[in-house]
mmCIF file with all atom_site columns, C-alpha atoms in Angstrom:
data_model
loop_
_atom_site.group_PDB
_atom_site.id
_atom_site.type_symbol
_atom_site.label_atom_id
_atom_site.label_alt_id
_atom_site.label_comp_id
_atom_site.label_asym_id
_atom_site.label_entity_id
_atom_site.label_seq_id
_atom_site.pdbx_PDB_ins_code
_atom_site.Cartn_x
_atom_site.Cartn_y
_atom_site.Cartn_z
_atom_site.occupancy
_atom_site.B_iso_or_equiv
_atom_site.pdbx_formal_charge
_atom_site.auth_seq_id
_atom_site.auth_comp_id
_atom_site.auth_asym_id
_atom_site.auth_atom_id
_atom_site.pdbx_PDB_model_num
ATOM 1   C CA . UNK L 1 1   ? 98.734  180.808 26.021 1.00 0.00 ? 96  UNK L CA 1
ATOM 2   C CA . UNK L 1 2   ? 99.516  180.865 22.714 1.00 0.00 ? 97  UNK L CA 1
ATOM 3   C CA . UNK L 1 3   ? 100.205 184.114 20.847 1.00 0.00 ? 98  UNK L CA 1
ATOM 4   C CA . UNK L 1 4   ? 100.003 183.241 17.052 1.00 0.00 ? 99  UNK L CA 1
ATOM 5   C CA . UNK L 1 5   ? 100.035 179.852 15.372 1.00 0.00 ? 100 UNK L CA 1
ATOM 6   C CA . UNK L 1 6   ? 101.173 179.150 11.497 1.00 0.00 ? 101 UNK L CA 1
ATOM 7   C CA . UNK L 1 7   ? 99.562  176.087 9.603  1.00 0.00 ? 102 UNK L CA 1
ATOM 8   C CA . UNK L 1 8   ? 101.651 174.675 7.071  1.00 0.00 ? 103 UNK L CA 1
ATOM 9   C CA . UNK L 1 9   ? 100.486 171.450 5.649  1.00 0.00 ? 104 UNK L CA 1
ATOM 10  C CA . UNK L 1 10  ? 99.433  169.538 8.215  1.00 0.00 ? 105 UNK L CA 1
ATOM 11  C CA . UNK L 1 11  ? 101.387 170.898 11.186 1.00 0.00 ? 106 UNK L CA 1
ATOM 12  C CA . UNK L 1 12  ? 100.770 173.762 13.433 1.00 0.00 ? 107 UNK L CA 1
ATOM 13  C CA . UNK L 1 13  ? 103.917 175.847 14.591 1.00 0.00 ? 108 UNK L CA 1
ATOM 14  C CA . UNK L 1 14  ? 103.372 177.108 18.175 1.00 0.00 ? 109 UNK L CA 1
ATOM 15  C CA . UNK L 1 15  ? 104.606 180.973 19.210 1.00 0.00 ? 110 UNK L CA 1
ATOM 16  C CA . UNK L 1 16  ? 104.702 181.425 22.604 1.00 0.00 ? 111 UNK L CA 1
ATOM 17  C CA . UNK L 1 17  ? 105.066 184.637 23.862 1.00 0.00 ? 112 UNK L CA 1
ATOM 18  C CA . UNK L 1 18  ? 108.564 185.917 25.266 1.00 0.00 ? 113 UNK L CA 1
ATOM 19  C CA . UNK L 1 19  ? 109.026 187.388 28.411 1.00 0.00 ? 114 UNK L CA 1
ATOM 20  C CA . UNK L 1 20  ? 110.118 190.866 28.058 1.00 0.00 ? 115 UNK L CA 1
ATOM 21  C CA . UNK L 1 21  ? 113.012 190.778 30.191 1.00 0.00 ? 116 UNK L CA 1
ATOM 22  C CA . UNK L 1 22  ? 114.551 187.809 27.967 1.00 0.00 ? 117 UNK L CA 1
ATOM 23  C CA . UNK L 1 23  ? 113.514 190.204 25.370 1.00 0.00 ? 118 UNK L CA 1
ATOM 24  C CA . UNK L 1 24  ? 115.640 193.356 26.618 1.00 0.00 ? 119 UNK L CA 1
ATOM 25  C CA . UNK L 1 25  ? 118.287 190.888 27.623 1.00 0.00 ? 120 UNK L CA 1
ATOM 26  C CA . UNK L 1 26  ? 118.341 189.777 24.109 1.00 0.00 ? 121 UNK L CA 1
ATOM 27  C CA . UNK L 1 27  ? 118.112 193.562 22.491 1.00 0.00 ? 122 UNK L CA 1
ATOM 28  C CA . UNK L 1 28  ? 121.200 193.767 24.512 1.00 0.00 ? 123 UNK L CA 1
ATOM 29  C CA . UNK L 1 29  ? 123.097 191.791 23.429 1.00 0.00 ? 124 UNK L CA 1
ATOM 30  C CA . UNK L 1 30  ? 122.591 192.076 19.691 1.00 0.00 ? 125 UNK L CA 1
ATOM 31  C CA . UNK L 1 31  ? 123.791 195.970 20.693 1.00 0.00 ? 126 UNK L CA 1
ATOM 32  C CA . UNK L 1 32  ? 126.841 194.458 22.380 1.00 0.00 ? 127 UNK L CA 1
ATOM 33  C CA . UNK L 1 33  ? 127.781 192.591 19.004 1.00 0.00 ? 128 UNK L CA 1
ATOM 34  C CA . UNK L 1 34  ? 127.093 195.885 17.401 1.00 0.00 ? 129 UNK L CA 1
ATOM 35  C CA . UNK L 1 35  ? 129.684 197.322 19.239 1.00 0.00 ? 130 UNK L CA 1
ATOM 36  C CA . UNK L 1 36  ? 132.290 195.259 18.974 1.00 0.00 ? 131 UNK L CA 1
ATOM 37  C CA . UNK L 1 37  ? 131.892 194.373 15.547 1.00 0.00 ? 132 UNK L CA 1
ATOM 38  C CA . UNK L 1 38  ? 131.775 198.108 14.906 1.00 0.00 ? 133 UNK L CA 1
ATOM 39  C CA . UNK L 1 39  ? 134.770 198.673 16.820 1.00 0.00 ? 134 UNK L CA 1
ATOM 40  C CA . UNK L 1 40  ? 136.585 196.172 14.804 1.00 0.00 ? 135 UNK L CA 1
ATOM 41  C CA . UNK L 1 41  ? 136.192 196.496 11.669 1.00 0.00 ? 136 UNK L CA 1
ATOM 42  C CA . UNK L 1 42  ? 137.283 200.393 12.847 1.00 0.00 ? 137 UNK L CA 1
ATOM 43  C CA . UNK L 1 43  ? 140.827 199.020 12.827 1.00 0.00 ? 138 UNK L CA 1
ATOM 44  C CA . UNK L 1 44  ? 140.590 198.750 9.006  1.00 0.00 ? 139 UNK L CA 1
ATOM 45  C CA . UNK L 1 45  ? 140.726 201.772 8.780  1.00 0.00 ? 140 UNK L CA 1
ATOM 46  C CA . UNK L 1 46  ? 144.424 202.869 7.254  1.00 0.00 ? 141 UNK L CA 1
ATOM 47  C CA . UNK L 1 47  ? 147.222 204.418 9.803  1.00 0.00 ? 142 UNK L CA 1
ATOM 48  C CA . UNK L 1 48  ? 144.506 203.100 12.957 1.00 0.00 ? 143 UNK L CA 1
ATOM 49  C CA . UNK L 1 49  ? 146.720 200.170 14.029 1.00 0.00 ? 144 UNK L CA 1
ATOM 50  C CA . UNK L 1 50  ? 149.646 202.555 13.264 1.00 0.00 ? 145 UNK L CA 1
ATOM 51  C CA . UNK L 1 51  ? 148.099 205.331 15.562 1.00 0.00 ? 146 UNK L CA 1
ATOM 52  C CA . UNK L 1 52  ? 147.111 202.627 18.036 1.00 0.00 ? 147 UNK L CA 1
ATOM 53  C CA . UNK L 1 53  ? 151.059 201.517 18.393 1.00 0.00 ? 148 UNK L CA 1
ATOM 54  C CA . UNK L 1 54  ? 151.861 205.371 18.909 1.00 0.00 ? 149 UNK L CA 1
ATOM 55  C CA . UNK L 1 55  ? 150.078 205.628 21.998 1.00 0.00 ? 150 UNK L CA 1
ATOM 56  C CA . UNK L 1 56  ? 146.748 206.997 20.176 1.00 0.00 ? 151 UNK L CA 1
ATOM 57  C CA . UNK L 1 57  ? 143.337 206.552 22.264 1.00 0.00 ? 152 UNK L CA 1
ATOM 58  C CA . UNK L 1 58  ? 139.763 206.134 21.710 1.00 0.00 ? 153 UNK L CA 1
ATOM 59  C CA . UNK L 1 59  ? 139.541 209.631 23.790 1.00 0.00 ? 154 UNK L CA 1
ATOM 60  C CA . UNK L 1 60  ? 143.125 211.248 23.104 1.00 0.00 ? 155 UNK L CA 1
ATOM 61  C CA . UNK L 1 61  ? 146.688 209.862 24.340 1.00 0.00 ? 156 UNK L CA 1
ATOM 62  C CA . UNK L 1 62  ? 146.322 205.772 25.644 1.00 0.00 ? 157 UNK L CA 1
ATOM 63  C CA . UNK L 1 63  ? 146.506 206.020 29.195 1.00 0.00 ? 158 UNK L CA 1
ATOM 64  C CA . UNK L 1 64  ? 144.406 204.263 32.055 1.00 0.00 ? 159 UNK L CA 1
ATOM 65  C CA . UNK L 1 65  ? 142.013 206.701 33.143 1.00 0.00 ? 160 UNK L CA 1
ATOM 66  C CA . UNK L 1 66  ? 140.268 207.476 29.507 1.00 0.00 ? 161 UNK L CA 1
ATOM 67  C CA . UNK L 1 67  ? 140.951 203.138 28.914 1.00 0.00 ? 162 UNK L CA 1
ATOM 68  C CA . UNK L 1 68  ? 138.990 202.642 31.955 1.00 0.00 ? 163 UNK L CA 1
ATOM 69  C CA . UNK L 1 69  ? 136.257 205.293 30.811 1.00 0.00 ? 164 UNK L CA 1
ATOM 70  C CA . UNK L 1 70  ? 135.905 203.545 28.004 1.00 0.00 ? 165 UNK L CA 1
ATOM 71  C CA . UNK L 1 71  ? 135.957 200.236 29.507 1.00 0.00 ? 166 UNK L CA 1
ATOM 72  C CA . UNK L 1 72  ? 133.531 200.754 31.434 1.00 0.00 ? 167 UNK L CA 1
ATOM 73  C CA . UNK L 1 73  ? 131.121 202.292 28.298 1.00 0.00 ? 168 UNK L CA 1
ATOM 74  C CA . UNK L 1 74  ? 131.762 199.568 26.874 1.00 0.00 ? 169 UNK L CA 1
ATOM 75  C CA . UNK L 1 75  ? 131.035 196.948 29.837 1.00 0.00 ? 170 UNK L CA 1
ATOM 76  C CA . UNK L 1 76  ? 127.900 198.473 30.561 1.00 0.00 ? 171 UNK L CA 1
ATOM 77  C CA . UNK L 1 77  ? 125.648 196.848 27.684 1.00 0.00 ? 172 UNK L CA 1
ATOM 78  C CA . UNK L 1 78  ? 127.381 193.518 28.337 1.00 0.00 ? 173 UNK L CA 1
ATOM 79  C CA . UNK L 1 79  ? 126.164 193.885 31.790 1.00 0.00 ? 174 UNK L CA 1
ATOM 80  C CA . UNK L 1 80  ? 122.423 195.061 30.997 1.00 0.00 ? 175 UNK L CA 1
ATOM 81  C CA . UNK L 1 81  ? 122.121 191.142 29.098 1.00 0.00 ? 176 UNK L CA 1
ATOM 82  C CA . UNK L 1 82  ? 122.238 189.947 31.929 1.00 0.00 ? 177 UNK L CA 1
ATOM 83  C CA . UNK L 1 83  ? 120.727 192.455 34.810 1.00 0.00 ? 178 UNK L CA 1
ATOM 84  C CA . UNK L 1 84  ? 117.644 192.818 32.703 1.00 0.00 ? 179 UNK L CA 1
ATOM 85  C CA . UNK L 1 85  ? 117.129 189.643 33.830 1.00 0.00 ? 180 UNK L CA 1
ATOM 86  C CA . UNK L 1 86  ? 118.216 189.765 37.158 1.00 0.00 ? 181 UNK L CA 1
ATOM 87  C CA . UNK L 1 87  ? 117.105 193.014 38.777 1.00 0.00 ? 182 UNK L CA 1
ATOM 88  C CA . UNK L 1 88  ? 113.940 193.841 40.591 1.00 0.00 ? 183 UNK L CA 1
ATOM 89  C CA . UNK L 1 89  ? 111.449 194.625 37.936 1.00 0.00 ? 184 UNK L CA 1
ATOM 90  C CA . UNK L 1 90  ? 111.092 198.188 38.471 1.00 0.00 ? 185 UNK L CA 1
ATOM 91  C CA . UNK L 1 91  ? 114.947 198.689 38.773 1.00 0.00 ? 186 UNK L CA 1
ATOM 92  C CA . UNK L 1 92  ? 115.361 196.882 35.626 1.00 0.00 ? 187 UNK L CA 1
ATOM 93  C CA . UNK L 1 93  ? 112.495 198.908 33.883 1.00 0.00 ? 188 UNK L CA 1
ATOM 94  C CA . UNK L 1 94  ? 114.361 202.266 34.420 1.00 0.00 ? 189 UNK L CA 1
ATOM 95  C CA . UNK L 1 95  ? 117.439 201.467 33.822 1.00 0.00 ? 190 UNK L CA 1
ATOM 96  C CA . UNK L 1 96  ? 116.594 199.602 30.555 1.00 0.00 ? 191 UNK L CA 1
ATOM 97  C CA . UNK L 1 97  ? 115.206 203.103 29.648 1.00 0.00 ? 192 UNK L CA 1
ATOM 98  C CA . UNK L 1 98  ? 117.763 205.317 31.254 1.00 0.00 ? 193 UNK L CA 1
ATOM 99  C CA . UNK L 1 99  ? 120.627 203.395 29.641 1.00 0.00 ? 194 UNK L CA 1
ATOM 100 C CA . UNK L 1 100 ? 119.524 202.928 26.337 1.00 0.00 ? 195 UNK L CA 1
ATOM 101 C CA . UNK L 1 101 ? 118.455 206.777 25.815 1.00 0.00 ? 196 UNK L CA 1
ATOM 102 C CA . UNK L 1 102 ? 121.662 207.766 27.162 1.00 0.00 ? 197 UNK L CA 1
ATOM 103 C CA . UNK L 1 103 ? 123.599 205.054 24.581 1.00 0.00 ? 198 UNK L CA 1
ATOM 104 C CA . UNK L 1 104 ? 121.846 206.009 21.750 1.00 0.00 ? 199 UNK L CA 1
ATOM 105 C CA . UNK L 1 105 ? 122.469 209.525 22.644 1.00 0.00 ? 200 UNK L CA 1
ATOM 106 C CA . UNK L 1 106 ? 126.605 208.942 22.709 1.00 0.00 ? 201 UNK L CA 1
ATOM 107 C CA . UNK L 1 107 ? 126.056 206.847 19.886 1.00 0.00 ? 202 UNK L CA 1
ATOM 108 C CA . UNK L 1 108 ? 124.474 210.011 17.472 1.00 0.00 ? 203 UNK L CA 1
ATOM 109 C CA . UNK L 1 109 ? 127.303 212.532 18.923 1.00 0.00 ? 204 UNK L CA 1
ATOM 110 C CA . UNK L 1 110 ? 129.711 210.215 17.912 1.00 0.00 ? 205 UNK L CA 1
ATOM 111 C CA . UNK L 1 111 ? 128.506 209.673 14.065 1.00 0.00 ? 206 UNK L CA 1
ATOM 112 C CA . UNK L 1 112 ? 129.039 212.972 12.479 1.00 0.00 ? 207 UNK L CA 1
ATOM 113 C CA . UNK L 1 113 ? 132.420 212.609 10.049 1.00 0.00 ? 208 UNK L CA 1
ATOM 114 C CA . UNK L 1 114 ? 132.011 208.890 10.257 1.00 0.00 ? 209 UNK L CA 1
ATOM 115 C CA . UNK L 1 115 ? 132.711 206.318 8.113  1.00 0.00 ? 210 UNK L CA 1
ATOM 116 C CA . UNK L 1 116 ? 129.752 204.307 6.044  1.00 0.00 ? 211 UNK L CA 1
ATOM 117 C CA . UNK L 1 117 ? 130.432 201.042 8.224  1.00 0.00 ? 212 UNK L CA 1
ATOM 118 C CA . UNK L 1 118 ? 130.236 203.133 11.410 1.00 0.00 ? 213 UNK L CA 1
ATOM 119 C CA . UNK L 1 119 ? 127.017 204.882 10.354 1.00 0.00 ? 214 UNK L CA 1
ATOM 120 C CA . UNK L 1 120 ? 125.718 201.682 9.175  1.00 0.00 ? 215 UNK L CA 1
ATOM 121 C CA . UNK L 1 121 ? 126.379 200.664 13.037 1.00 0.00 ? 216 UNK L CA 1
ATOM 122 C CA . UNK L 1 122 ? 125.753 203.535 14.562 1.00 0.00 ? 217 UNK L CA 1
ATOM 123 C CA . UNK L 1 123 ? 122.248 203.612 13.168 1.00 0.00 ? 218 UNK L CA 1
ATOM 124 C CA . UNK L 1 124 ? 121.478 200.241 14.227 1.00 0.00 ? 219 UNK L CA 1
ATOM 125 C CA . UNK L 1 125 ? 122.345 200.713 17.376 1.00 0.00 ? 220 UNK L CA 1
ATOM 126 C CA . UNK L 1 126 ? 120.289 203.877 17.827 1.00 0.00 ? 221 UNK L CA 1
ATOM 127 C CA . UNK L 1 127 ? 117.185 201.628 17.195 1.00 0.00 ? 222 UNK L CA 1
ATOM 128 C CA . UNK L 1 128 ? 118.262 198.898 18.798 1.00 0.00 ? 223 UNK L CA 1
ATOM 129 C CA . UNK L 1 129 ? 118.554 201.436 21.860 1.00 0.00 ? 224 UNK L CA 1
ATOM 130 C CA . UNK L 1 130 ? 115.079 203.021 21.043 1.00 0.00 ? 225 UNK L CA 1
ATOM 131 C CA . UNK L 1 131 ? 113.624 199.404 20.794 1.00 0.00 ? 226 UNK L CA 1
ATOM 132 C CA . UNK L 1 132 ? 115.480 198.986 24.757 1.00 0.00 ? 227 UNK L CA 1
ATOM 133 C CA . UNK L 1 133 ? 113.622 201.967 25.574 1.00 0.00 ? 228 UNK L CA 1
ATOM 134 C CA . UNK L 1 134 ? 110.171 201.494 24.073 1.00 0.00 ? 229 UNK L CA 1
ATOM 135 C CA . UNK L 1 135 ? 110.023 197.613 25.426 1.00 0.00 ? 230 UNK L CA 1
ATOM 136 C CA . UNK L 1 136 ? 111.102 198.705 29.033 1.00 0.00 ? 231 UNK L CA 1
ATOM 137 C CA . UNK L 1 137 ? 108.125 201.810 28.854 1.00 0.00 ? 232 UNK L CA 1
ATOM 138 C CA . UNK L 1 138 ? 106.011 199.171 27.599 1.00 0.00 ? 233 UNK L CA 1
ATOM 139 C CA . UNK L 1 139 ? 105.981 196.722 30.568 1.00 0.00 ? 234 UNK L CA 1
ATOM 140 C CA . UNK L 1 140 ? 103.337 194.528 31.081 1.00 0.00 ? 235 UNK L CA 1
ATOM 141 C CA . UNK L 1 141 ? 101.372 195.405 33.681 1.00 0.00 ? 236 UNK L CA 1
ATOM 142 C CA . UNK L 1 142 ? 99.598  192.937 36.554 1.00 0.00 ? 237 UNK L CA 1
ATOM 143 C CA . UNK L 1 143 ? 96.851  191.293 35.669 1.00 0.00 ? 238 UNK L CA 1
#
């Protein structure tokens, strides 16, 4: 089945559909880079590398239990490329949509006082989350 075609001289471009959990998987992953990217390019910012060296955390003074919180904030998305393909369909519907309105939730409470490159980010990321969200509500039904 063939969802749109494109003539361009002579040839005819096929678009097959995409399966929506490759699409979530995908969303995911583009939110992933978002992250990181965001979070490194936030080391540009002057005295963070100095701050870092002092013992400075993402969530106060560095020490394992807020690392591991934020580990694990952080490993969730990574993980969601890959269980959106993987889990049962209905498992993988809510959390698609559980996840991704909670992220984009942390994401807003973190943006007030922000620099332009993290708002920049951080509003990316809210859509990308509310794209996650809308896609997984979305689900094709049965036939």
């Amino acid at each position: 089945m063939q969802r749109n075609t494109t003539t361009s001289g002579t040839s005819r471009l096929a678009d097959p559909p995409i399966p929506r959990r490759l699409q979530l998987s995908a969303m995911w992953a583009s939110l992933t880079f978002c992250y990181l990217y965001g979070d490194y390019f936030g080391l540009y910012k002057p005295g963070k590398l100095e701050r870092m060296l002092e013992g400075a955390g993402p969530m106060g003074p560095a020490s394992q239990g807020p690392l591991l919180v934020v580990a694990l904030l952080l490993a969730v998305p990574g993980l969601m490329v890959l269980l959106s393909l993987l889990l049962p369909v209905r498992i993988a519907r809510w959390l698609n949509i559980g996840l991704a309105l909670f992220y984009a939730a942390f994401v807003a409470i973190t943006m007030p006082g922000a620099w332009w490159f993290y708002l920049a980010y951080s509003s990316i990321e809210i859509v990308l989350c509310g794209f996650i969200a809308w896609f997984a509500w979305r689900w094709p039904l049965l036939e």
